[in-house]
C-alpha positions as CSV (number, residue, x, y, z in Angstrom):
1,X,87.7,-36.0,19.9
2,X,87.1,-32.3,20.9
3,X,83.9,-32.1,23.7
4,X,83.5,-28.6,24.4
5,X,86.1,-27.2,22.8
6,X,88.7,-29.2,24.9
7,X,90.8,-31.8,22.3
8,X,91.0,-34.9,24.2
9,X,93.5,-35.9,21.7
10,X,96.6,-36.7,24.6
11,X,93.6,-38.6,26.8
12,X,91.6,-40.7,24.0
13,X,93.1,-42.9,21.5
14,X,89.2,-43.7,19.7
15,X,89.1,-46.7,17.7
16,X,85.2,-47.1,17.2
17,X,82.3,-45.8,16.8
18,X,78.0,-46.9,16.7
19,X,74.8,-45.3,16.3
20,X,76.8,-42.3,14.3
21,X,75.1,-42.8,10.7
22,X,71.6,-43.9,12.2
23,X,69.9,-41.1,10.4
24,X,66.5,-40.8,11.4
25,X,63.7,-39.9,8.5
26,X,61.6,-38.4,10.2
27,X,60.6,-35.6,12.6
28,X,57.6,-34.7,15.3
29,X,55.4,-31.6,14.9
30,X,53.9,-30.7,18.4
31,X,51.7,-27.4,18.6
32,X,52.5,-26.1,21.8
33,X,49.9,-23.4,23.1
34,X,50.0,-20.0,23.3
35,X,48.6,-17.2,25.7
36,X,46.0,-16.4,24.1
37,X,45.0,-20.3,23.3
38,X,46.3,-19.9,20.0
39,X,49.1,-22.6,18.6
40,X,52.2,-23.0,16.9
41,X,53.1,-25.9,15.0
42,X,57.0,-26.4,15.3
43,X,58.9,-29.8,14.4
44,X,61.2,-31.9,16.5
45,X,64.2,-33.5,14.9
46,X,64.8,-37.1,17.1
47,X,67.9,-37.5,18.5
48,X,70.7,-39.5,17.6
49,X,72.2,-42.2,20.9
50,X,76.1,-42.1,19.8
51,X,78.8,-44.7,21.6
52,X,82.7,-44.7,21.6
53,X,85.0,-47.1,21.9
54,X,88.3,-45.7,23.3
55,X,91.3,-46.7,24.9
56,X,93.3,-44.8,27.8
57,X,96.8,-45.4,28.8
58,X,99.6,-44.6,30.4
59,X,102.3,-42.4,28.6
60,X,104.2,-38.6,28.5
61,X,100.9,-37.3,28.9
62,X,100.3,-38.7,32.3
63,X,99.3,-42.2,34.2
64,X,96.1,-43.8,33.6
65,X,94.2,-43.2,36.8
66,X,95.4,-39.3,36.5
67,X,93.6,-39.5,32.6
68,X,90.8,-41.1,34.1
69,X,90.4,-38.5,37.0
70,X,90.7,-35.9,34.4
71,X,88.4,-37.1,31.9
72,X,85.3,-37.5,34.5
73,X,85.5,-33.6,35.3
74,X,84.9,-33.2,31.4
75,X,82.9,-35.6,30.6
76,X,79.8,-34.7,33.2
77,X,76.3,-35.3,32.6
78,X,74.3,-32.1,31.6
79,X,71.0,-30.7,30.2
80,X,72.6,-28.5,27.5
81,X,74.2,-29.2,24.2
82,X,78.1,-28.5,24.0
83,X,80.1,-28.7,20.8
84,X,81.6,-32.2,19.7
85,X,84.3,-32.8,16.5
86,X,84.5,-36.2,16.3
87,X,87.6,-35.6,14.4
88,X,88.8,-39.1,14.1
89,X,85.9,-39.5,11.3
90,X,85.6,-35.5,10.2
91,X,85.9,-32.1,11.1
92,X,82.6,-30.9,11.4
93,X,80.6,-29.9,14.7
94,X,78.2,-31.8,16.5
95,X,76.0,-30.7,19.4
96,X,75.6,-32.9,21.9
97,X,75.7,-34.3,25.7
98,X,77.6,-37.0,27.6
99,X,75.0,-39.6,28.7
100,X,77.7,-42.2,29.9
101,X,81.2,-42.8,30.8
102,X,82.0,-46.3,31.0
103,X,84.7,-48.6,32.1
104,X,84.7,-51.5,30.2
105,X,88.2,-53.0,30.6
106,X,91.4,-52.3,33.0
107,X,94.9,-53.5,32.9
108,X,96.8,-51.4,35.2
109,X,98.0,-49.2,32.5
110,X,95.8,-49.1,29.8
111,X,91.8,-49.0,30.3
112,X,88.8,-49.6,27.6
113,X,86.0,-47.2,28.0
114,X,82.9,-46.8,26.0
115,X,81.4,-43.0,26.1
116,X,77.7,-42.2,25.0
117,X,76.3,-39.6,23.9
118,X,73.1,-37.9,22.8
119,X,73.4,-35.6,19.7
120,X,71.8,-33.7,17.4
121,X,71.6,-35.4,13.7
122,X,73.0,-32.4,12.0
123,X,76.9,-31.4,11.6
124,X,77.6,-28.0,11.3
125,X,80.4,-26.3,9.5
126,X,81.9,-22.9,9.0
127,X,79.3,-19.8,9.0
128,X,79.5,-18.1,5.5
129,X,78.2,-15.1,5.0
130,X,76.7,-14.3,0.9
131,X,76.5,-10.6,0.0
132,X,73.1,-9.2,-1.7
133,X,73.4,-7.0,-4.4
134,X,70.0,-4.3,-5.2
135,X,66.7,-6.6,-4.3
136,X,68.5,-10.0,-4.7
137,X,71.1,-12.1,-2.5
138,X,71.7,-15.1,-4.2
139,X,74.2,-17.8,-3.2
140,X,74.4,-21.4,-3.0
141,X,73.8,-23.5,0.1
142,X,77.1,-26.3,0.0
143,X,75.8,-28.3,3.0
144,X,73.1,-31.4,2.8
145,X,70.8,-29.6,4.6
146,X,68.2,-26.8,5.2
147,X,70.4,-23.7,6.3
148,X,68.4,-21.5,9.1
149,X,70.4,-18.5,9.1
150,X,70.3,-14.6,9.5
151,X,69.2,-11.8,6.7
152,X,71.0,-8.7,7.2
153,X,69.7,-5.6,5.3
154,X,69.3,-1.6,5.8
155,X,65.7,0.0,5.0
156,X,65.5,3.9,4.1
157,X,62.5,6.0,2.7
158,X,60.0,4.8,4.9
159,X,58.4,2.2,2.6
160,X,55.0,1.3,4.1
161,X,55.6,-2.5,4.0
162,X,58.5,-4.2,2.8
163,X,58.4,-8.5,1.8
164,X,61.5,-10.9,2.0
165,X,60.9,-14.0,-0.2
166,X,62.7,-17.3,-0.9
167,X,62.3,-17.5,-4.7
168,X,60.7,-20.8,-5.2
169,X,59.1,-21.8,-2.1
170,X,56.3,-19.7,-0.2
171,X,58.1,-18.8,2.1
172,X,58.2,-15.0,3.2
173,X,58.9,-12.3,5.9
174,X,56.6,-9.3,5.6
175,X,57.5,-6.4,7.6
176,X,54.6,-3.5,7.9
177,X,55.4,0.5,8.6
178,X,53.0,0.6,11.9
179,X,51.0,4.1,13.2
180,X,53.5,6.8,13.7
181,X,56.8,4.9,13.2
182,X,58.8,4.1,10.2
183,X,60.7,0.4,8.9
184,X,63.8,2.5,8.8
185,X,67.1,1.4,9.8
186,X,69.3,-1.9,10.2
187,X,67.3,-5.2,10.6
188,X,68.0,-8.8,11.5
189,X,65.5,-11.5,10.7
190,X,66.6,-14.6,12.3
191,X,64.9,-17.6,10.5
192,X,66.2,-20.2,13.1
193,X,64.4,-18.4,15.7
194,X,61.5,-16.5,13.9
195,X,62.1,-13.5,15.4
196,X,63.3,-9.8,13.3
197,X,65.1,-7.3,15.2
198,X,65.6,-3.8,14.1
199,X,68.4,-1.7,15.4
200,X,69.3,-4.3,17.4
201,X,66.3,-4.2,19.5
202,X,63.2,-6.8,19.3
203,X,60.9,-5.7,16.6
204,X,57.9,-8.2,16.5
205,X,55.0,-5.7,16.2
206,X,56.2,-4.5,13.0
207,X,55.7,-8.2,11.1
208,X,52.8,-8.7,9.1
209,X,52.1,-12.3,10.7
210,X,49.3,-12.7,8.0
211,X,51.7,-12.4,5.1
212,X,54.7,-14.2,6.7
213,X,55.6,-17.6,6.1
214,X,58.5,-18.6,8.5
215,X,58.0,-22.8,8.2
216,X,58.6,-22.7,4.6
217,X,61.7,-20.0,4.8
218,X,64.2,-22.9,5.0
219,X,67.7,-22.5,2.1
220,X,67.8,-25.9,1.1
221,X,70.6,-27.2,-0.4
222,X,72.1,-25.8,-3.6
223,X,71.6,-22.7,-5.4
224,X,68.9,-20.0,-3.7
225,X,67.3,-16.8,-4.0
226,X,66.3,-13.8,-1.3
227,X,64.4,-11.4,-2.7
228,X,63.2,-8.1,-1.1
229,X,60.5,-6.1,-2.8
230,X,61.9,-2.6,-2.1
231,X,65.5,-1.6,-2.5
232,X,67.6,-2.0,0.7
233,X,71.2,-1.8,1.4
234,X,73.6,-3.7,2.7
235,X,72.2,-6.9,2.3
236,X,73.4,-10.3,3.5
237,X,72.5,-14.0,4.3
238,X,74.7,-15.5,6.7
239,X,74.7,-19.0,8.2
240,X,76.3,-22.0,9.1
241,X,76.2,-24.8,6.8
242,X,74.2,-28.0,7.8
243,X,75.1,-31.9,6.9
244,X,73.2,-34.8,7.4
């Protein structure tokens, strides 16, 4: 097991696992409120409520009450999610938290302990990066589910609005050329957060909200299509694949 980057390899041997391929079906929408009373209608993937079985004992490494003191420094209870490979099964990421670190069994040298955790549903692997070429980046999405990554591109001549669409879904990013300002220069439209920046700075104002289509700008799995509808330069998708 790696939790937060540390492999707990030397202080774990894990021999079991339950609750890891309890894949829930379903997710929550909640609209929370804006400033202005307006609403947003977002969805909430449930969580998944992991437990391992592990063994700790004494060898090369160290003894087991020197393991044991270790391992309750790393695994501390916490509000945020922290990277977890449970590499005994595979080697992609989870994100999760420690909920529980539990002594089950102790013999003097060797101990039984049962760890739980609460994790996100999704395993992530390595970020990939597809190149665009003229008004098109197409790729192919290898993971098992919706990618939510970033589009990369560089805008010149001062088009008055400029549209990114996912070929085959509604989903689309309009950005317009406001009063006295151009869309010139090196954007960033980040569809996990719904936000576009442009040279590297926030650039909210300049979206055409009416026109723009985040909840449906999800790369599901297999082959896709981004399409811009005035030539740019240097584009790219890039994201980190998603399993179920």
């Amino acid at each position: 097991m790696i939790y937060n980057g540390i492999d707990l390899g030397d202080y774990l041997k894990v021999y079991g696992y339950s609750g890891v391929d309890n894949i829930p079906i379903s997710e929550t929408m909640w609209s929370p409120t804006l400033g202005d009373g307006g609403k947003i209608s977002l969805f909430r993937r449930p969580t998944l409520t992991i437990t391992v079985s592990a063994l700790i004992e004494t060898d090369d490494t160290g003894t087991l009450d020197e393991k044991i003191a270790y391992l309750r420094t790393i695994f501390t209870a916490g509000k945020d999610f922290v990277p977890i490979v449970f590499n005994e099964r595979d080697s992609l990421t989870r994100r999760g938290r420690v909920t529980g670190f539990t002594q089950s069994a102790y013999y003097f040298t060797i101990a039984e302990y049962k760890i739980t955790f609460v994790v996100d549903p999704l395993r992530y692997g390595e970020e990939t990066t597809v190149a665009g070429s003229g008004t098109t980046i197409s790729g192919t999405n290898s993971g098992t589910a919706s990618a939510l990554g970033k589009i990369s591109f560089t805008v010149a001549g001062s088009p008055e609005t400029l549209t990114v669409t996912l070929a085959g879904t509604t989903g689309a990013v309009q950005l317009v050329q406001p009063e006295n300002d151009t869309l010139d220069g090196a954007w960033v439209i980040d569809l996990d957060q719904r936000t576009a920046y442009l040279d590297g700075a926030l650039a909210m104002q300049f979206l055409g909200f009416e026109n723009t289509t985040f909840e449906t700008f999800e790369i599901a799995p297999g082959a896709f299509e981004i399409d811009f509808s005035a030539t740019v330069t240097e584009a790219a998708y890039t994201y980190v694949e998603r399993n179920l």
